[in-house]
CSV table of N, CA and C in Angstrom, one decimal:
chain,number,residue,atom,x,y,z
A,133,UNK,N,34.4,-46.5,4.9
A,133,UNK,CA,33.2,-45.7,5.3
A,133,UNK,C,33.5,-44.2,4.9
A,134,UNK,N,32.5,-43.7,4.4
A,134,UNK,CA,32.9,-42.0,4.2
A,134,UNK,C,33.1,-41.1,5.5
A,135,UNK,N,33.6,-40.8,5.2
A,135,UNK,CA,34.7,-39.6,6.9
A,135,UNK,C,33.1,-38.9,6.7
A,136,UNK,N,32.8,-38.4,5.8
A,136,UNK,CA,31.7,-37.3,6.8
A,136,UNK,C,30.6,-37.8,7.1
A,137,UNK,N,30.7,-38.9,7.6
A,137,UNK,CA,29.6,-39.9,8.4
A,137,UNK,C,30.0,-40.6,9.6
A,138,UNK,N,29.3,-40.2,10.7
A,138,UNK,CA,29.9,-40.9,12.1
A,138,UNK,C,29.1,-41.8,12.6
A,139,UNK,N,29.2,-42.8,13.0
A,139,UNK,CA,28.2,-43.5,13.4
A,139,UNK,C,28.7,-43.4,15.1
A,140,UNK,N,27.6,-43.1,16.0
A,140,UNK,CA,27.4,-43.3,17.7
A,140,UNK,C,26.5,-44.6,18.3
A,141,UNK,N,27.1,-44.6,19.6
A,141,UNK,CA,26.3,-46.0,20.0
A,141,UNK,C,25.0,-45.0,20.8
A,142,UNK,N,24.0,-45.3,20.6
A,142,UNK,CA,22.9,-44.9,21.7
A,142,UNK,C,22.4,-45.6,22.7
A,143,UNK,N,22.6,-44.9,23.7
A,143,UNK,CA,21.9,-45.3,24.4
A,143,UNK,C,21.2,-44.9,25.2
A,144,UNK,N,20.0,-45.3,26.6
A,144,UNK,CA,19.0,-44.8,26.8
A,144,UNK,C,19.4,-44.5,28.3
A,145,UNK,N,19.0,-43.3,28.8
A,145,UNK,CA,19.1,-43.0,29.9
A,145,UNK,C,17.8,-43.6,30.9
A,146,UNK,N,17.9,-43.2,32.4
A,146,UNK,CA,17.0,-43.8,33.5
A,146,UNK,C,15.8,-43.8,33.0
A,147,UNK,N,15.3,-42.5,32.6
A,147,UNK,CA,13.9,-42.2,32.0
A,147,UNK,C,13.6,-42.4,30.6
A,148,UNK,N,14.3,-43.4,30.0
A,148,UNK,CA,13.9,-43.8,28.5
A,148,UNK,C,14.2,-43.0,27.6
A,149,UNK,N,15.2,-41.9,27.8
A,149,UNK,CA,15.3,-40.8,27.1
A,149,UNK,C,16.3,-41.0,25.9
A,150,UNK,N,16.3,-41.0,24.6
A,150,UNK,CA,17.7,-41.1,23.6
A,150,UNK,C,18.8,-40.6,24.3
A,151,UNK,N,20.2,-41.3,24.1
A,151,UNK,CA,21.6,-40.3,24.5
A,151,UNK,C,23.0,-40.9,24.2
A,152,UNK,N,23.9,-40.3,24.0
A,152,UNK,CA,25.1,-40.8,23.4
A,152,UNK,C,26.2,-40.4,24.4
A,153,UNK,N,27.4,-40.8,24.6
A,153,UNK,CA,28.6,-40.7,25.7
A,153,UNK,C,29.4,-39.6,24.5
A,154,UNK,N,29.5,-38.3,24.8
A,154,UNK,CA,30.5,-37.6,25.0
A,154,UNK,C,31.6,-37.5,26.0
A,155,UNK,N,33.1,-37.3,25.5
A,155,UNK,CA,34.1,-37.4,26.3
A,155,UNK,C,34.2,-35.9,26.3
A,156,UNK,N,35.5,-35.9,27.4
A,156,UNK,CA,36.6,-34.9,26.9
A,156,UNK,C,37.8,-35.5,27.8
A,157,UNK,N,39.0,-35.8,27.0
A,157,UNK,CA,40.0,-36.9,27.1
A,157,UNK,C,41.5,-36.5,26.9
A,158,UNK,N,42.1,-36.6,27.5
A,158,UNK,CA,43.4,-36.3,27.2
A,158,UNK,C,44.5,-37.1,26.5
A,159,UNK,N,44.8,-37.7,25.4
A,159,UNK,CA,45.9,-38.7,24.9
A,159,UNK,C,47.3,-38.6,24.9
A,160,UNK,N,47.9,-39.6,25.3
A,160,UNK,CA,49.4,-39.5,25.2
A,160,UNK,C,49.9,-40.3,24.6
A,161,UNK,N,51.1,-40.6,24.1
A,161,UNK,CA,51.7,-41.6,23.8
A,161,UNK,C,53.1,-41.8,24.7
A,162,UNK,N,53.7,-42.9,23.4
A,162,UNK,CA,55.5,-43.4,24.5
A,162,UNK,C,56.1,-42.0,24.1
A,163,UNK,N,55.9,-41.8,22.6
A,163,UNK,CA,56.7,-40.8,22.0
A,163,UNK,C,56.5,-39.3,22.3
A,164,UNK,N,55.5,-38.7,23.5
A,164,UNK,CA,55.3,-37.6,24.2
A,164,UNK,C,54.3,-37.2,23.4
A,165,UNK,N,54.0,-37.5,22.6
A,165,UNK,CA,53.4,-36.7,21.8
A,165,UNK,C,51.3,-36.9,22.6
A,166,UNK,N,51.1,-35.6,22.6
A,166,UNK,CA,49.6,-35.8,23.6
A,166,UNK,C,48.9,-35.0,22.1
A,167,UNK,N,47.3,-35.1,22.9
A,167,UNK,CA,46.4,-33.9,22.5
A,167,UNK,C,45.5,-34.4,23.6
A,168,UNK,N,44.5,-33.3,23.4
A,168,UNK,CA,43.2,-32.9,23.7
A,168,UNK,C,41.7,-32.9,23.1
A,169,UNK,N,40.9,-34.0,23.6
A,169,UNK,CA,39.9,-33.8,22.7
A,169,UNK,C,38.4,-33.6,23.7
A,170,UNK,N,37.8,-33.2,23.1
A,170,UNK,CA,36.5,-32.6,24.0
A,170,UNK,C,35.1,-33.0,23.0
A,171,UNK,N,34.1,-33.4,22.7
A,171,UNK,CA,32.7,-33.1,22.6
A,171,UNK,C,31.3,-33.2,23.5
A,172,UNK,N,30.7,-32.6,22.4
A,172,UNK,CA,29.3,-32.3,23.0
A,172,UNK,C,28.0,-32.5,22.4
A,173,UNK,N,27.0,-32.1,22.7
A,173,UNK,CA,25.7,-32.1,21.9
A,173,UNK,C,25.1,-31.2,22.4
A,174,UNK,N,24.6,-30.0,21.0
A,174,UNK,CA,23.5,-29.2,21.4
A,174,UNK,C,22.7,-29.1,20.6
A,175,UNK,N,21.8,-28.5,20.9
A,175,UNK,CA,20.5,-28.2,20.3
A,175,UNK,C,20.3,-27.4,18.8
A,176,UNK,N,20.5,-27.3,17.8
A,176,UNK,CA,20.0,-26.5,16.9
A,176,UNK,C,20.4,-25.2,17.3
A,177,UNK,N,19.6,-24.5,17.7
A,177,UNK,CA,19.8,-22.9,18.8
A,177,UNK,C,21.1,-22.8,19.0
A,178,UNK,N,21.8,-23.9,19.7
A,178,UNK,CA,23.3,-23.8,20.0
A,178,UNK,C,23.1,-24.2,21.9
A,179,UNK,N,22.0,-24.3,22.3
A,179,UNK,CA,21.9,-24.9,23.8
A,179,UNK,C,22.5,-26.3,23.7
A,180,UNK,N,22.8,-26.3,24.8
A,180,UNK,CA,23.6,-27.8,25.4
A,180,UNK,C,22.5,-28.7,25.9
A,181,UNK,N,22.3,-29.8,25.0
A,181,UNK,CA,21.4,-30.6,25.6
A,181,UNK,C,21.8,-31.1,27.2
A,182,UNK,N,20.9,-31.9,28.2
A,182,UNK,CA,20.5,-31.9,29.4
A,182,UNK,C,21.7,-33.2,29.6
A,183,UNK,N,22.7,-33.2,30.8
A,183,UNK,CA,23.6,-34.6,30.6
A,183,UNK,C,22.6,-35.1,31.9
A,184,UNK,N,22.4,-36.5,31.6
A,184,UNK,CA,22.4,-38.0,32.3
A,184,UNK,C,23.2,-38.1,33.5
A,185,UNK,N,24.2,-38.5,32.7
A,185,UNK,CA,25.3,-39.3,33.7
A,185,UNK,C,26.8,-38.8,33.8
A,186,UNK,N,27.7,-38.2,34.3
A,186,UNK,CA,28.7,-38.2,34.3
A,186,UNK,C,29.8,-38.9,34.9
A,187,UNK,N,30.9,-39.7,34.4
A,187,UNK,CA,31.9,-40.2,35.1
A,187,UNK,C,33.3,-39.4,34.8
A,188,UNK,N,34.1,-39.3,36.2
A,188,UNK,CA,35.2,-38.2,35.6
A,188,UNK,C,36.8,-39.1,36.4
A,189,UNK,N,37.7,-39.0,35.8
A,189,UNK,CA,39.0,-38.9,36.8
A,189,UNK,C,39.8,-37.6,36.4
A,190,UNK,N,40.9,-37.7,36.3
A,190,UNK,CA,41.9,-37.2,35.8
A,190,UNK,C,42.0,-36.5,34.6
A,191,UNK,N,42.1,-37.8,34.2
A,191,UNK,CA,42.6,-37.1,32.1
A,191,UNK,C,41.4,-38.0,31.4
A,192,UNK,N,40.1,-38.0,32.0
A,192,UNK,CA,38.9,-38.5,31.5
A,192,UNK,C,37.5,-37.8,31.9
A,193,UNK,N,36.6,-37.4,30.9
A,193,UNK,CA,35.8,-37.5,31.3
A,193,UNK,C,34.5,-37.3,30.7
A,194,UNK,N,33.1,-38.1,30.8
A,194,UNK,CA,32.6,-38.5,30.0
A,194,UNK,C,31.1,-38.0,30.7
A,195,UNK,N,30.2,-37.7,29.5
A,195,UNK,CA,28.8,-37.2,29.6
A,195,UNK,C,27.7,-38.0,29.2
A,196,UNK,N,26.7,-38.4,29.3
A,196,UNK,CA,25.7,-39.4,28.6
A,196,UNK,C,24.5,-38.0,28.2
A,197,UNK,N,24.8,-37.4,27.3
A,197,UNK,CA,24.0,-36.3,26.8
A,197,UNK,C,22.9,-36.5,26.6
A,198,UNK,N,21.9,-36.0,26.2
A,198,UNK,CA,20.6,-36.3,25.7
A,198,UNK,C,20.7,-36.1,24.3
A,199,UNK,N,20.0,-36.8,23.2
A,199,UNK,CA,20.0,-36.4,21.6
A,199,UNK,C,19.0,-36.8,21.0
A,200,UNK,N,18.5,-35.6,20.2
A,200,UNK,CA,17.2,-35.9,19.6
A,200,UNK,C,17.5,-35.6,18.1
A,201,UNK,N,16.5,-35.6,17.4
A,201,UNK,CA,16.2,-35.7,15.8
A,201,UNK,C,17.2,-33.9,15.7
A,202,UNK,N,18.1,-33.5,14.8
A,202,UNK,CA,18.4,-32.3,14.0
A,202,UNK,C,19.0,-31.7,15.6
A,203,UNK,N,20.0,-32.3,16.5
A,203,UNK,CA,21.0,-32.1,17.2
A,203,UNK,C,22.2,-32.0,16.6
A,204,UNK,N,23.2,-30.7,16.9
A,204,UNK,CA,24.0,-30.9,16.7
A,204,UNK,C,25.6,-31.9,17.8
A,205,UNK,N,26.5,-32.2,17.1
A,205,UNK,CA,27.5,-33.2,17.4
A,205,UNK,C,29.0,-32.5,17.8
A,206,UNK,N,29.1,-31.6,18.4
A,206,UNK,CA,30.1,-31.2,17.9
A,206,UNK,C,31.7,-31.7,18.5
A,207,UNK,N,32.8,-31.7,17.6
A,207,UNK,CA,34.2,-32.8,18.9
A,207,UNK,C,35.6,-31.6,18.3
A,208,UNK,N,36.4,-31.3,18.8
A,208,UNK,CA,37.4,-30.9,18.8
A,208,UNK,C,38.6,-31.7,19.3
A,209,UNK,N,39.3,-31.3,18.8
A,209,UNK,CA,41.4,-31.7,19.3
A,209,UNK,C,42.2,-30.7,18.9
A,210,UNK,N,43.1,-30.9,19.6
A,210,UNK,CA,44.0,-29.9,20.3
A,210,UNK,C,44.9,-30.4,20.1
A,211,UNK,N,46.5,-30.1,19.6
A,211,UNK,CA,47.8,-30.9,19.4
A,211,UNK,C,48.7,-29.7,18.6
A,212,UNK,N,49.7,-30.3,18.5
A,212,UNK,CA,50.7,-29.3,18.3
A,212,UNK,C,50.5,-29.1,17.3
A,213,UNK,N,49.7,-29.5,16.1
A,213,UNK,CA,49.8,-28.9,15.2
A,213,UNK,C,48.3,-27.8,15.1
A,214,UNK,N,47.8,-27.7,15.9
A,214,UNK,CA,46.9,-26.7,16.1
A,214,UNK,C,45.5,-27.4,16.5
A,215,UNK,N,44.4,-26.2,16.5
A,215,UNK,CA,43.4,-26.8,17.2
A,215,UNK,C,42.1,-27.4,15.7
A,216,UNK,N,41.5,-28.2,15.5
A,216,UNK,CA,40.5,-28.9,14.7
A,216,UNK,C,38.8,-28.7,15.4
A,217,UNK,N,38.2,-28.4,14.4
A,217,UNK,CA,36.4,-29.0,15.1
A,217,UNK,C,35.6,-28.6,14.0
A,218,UNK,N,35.2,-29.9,14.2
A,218,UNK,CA,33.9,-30.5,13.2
A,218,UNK,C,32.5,-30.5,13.6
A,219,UNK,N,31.4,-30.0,13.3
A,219,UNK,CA,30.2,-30.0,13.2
A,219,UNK,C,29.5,-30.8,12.3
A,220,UNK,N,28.8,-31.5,13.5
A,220,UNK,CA,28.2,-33.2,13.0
A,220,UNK,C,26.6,-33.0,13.2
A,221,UNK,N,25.4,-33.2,12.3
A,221,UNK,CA,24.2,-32.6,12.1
A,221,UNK,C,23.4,-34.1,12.6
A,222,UNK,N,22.3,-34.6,13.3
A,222,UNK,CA,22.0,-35.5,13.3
A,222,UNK,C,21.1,-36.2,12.3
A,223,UNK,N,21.9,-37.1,11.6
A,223,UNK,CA,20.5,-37.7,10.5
A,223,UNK,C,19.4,-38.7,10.5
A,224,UNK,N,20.1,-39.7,11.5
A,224,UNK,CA,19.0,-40.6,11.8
A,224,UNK,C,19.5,-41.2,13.1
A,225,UNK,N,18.3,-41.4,14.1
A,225,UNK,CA,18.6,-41.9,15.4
A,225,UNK,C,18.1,-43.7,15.3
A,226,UNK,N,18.8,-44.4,15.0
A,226,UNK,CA,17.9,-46.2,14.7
A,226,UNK,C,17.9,-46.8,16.5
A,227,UNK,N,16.8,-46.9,16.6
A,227,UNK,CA,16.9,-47.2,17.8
A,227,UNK,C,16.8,-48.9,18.2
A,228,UNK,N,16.6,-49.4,16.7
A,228,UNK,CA,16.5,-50.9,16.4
A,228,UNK,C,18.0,-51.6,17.0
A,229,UNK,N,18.6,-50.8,16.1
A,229,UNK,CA,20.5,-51.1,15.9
A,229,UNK,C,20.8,-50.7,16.8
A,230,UNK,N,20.1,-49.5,17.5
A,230,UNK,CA,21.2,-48.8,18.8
A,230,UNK,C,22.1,-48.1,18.5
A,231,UNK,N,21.6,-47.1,17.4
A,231,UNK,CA,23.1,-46.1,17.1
A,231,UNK,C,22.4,-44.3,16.4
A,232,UNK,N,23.3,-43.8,16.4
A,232,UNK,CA,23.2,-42.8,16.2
A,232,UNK,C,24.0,-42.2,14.9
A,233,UNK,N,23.3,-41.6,13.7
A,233,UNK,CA,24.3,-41.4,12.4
A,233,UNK,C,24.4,-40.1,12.5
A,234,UNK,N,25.6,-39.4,12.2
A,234,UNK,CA,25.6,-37.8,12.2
A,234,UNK,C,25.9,-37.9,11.0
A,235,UNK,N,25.9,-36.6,10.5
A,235,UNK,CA,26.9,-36.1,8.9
A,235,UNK,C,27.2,-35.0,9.2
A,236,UNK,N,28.9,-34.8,8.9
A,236,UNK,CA,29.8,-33.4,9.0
A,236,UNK,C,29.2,-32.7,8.5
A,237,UNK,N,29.2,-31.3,8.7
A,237,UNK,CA,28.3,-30.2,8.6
A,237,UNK,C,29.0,-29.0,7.8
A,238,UNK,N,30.3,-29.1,9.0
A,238,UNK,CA,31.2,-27.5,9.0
A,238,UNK,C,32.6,-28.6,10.1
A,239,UNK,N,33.6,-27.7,9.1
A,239,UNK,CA,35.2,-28.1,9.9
A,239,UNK,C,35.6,-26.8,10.2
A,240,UNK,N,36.7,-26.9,11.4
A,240,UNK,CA,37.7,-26.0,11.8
A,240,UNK,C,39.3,-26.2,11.6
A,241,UNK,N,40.0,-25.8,10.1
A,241,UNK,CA,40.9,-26.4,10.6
A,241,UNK,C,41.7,-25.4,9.7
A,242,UNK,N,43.1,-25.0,10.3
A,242,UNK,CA,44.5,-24.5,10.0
A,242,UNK,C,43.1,-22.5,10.1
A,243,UNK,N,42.7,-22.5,10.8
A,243,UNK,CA,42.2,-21.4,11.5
A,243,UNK,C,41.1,-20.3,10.7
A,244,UNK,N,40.5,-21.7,9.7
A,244,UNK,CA,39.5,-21.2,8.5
A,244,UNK,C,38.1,-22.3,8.7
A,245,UNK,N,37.1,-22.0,8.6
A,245,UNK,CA,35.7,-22.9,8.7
A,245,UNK,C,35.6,-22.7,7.1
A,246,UNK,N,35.3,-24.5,6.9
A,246,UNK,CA,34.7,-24.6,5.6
A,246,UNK,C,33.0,-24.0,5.4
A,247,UNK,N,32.8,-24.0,6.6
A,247,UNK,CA,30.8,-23.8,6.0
A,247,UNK,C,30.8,-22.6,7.5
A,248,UNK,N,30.6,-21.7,7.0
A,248,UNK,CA,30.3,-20.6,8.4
A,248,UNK,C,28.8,-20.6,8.8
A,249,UNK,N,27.7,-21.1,8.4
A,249,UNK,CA,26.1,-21.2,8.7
A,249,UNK,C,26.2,-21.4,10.0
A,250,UNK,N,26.8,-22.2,10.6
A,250,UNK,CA,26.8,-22.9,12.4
A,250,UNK,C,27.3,-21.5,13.3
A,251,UNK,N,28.2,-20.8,12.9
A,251,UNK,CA,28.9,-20.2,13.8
A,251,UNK,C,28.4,-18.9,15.2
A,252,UNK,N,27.1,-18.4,14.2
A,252,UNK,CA,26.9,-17.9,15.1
A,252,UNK,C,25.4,-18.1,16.1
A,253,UNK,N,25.0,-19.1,15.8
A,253,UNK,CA,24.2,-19.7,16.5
A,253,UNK,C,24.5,-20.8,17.8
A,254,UNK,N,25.8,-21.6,17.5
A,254,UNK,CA,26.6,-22.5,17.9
A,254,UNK,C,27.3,-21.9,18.6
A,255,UNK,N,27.8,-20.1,18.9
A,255,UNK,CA,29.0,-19.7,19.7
A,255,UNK,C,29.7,-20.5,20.7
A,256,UNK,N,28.5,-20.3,21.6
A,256,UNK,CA,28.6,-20.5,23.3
A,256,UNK,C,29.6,-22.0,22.9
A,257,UNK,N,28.8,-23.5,22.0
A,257,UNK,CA,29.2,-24.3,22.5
A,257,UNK,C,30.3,-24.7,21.7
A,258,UNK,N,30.4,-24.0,20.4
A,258,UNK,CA,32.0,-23.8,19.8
A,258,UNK,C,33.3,-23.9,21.0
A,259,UNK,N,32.9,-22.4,21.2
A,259,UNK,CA,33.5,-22.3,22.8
A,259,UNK,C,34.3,-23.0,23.7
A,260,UNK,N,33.0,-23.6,24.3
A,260,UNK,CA,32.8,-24.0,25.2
A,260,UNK,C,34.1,-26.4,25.1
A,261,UNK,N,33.5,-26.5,23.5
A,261,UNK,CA,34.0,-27.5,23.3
A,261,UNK,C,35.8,-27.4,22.7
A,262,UNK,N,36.2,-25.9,22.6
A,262,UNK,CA,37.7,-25.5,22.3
A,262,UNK,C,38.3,-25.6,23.5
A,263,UNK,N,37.8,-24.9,24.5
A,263,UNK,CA,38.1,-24.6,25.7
A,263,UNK,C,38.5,-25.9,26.6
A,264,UNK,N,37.9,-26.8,26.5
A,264,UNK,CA,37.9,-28.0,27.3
A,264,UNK,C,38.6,-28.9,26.4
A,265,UNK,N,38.6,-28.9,25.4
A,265,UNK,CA,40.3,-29.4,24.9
A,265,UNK,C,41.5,-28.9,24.8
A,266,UNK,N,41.6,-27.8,24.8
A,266,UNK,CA,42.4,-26.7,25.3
A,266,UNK,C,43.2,-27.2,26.7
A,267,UNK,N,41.9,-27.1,27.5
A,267,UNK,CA,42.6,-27.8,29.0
A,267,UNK,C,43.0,-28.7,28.9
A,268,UNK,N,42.7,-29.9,28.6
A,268,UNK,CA,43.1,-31.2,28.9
A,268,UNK,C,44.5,-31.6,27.7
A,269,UNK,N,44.6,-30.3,26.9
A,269,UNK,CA,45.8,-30.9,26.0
A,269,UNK,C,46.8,-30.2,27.2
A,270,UNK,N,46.9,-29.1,27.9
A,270,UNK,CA,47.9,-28.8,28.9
A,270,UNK,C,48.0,-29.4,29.7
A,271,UNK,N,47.7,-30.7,30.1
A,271,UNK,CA,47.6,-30.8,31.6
A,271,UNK,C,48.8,-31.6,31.6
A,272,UNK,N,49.3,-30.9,33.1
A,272,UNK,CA,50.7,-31.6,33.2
A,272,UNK,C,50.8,-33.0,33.3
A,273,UNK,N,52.0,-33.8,33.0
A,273,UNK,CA,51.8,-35.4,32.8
A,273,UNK,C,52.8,-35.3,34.4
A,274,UNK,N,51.7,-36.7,34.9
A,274,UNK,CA,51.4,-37.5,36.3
A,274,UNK,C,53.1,-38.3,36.2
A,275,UNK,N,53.4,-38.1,37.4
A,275,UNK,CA,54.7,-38.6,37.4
A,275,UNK,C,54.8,-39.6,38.7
């Protein structure tokens, strides 16, 4: 499958509304080795669509966002070898199949953006989706 194509599961919230499960998650392995990953969905403008549902513990936690036609996707990670984030454009919502198709837009990575068009529209939830991988790549491991 081509990397700059993501495929999502969709699904529908209480009021019949389109929406996909964003995380923000913490990984570890045997070998110590963790990261941090966080996304979201906003709006074009760069507003954060409306969440559904949320379920949370610890080193989990997950959003049922709302998503419509020309939403942006955005996911980050966090790990020792620095921080990564990709901007995902929405292309088609199939509601037949139950999925959601993005295409990469713009990357973040070794502390250069390949396409800068997103950036300053997108601030807030650039941000916002660093920040919360950020955290969850620190969090102390449960003993």
């Amino acid at each position: 499958m081509n990397e700059d194509i993501l495929e999502k599961a969709l699904k529908l919230t209480r009021t019949r509304k389109n929406a996909i499960w964003t995380y923000t998650n913490r990984y570890t392995s045997i070998n110590a080795a963790r990261c941090g990953y966080s996304s979201i969905v906003c709006y074009p403008d760069g507003k954060l669509t409306k969440i559904a549902v949320t379920l949370s513990n610890y080193t989990k936690l997950r959003n049922l966002a709302r998503i419509e036609p020309n939403c942006l996707f955005i996911q980050s990670r966090v790990d020792i070898e620095g921080t990564t984030v990709e901007i995902f454009e929405t292309l088609k919502i199939d509601i037949e199949n139950e999925k959601v198709i993005l295409k990469k837009v713009a990357t973040y990575k070794d502390g250069k953006w390949d396409n800068k068009e997103y950036l300053n529209t997108c601030k807030r939830a650039i941000t916002s989706v660093k920040s919360r991988a950020k955290k969850y790549y620190y969090l102390r491991d449960v003993k």
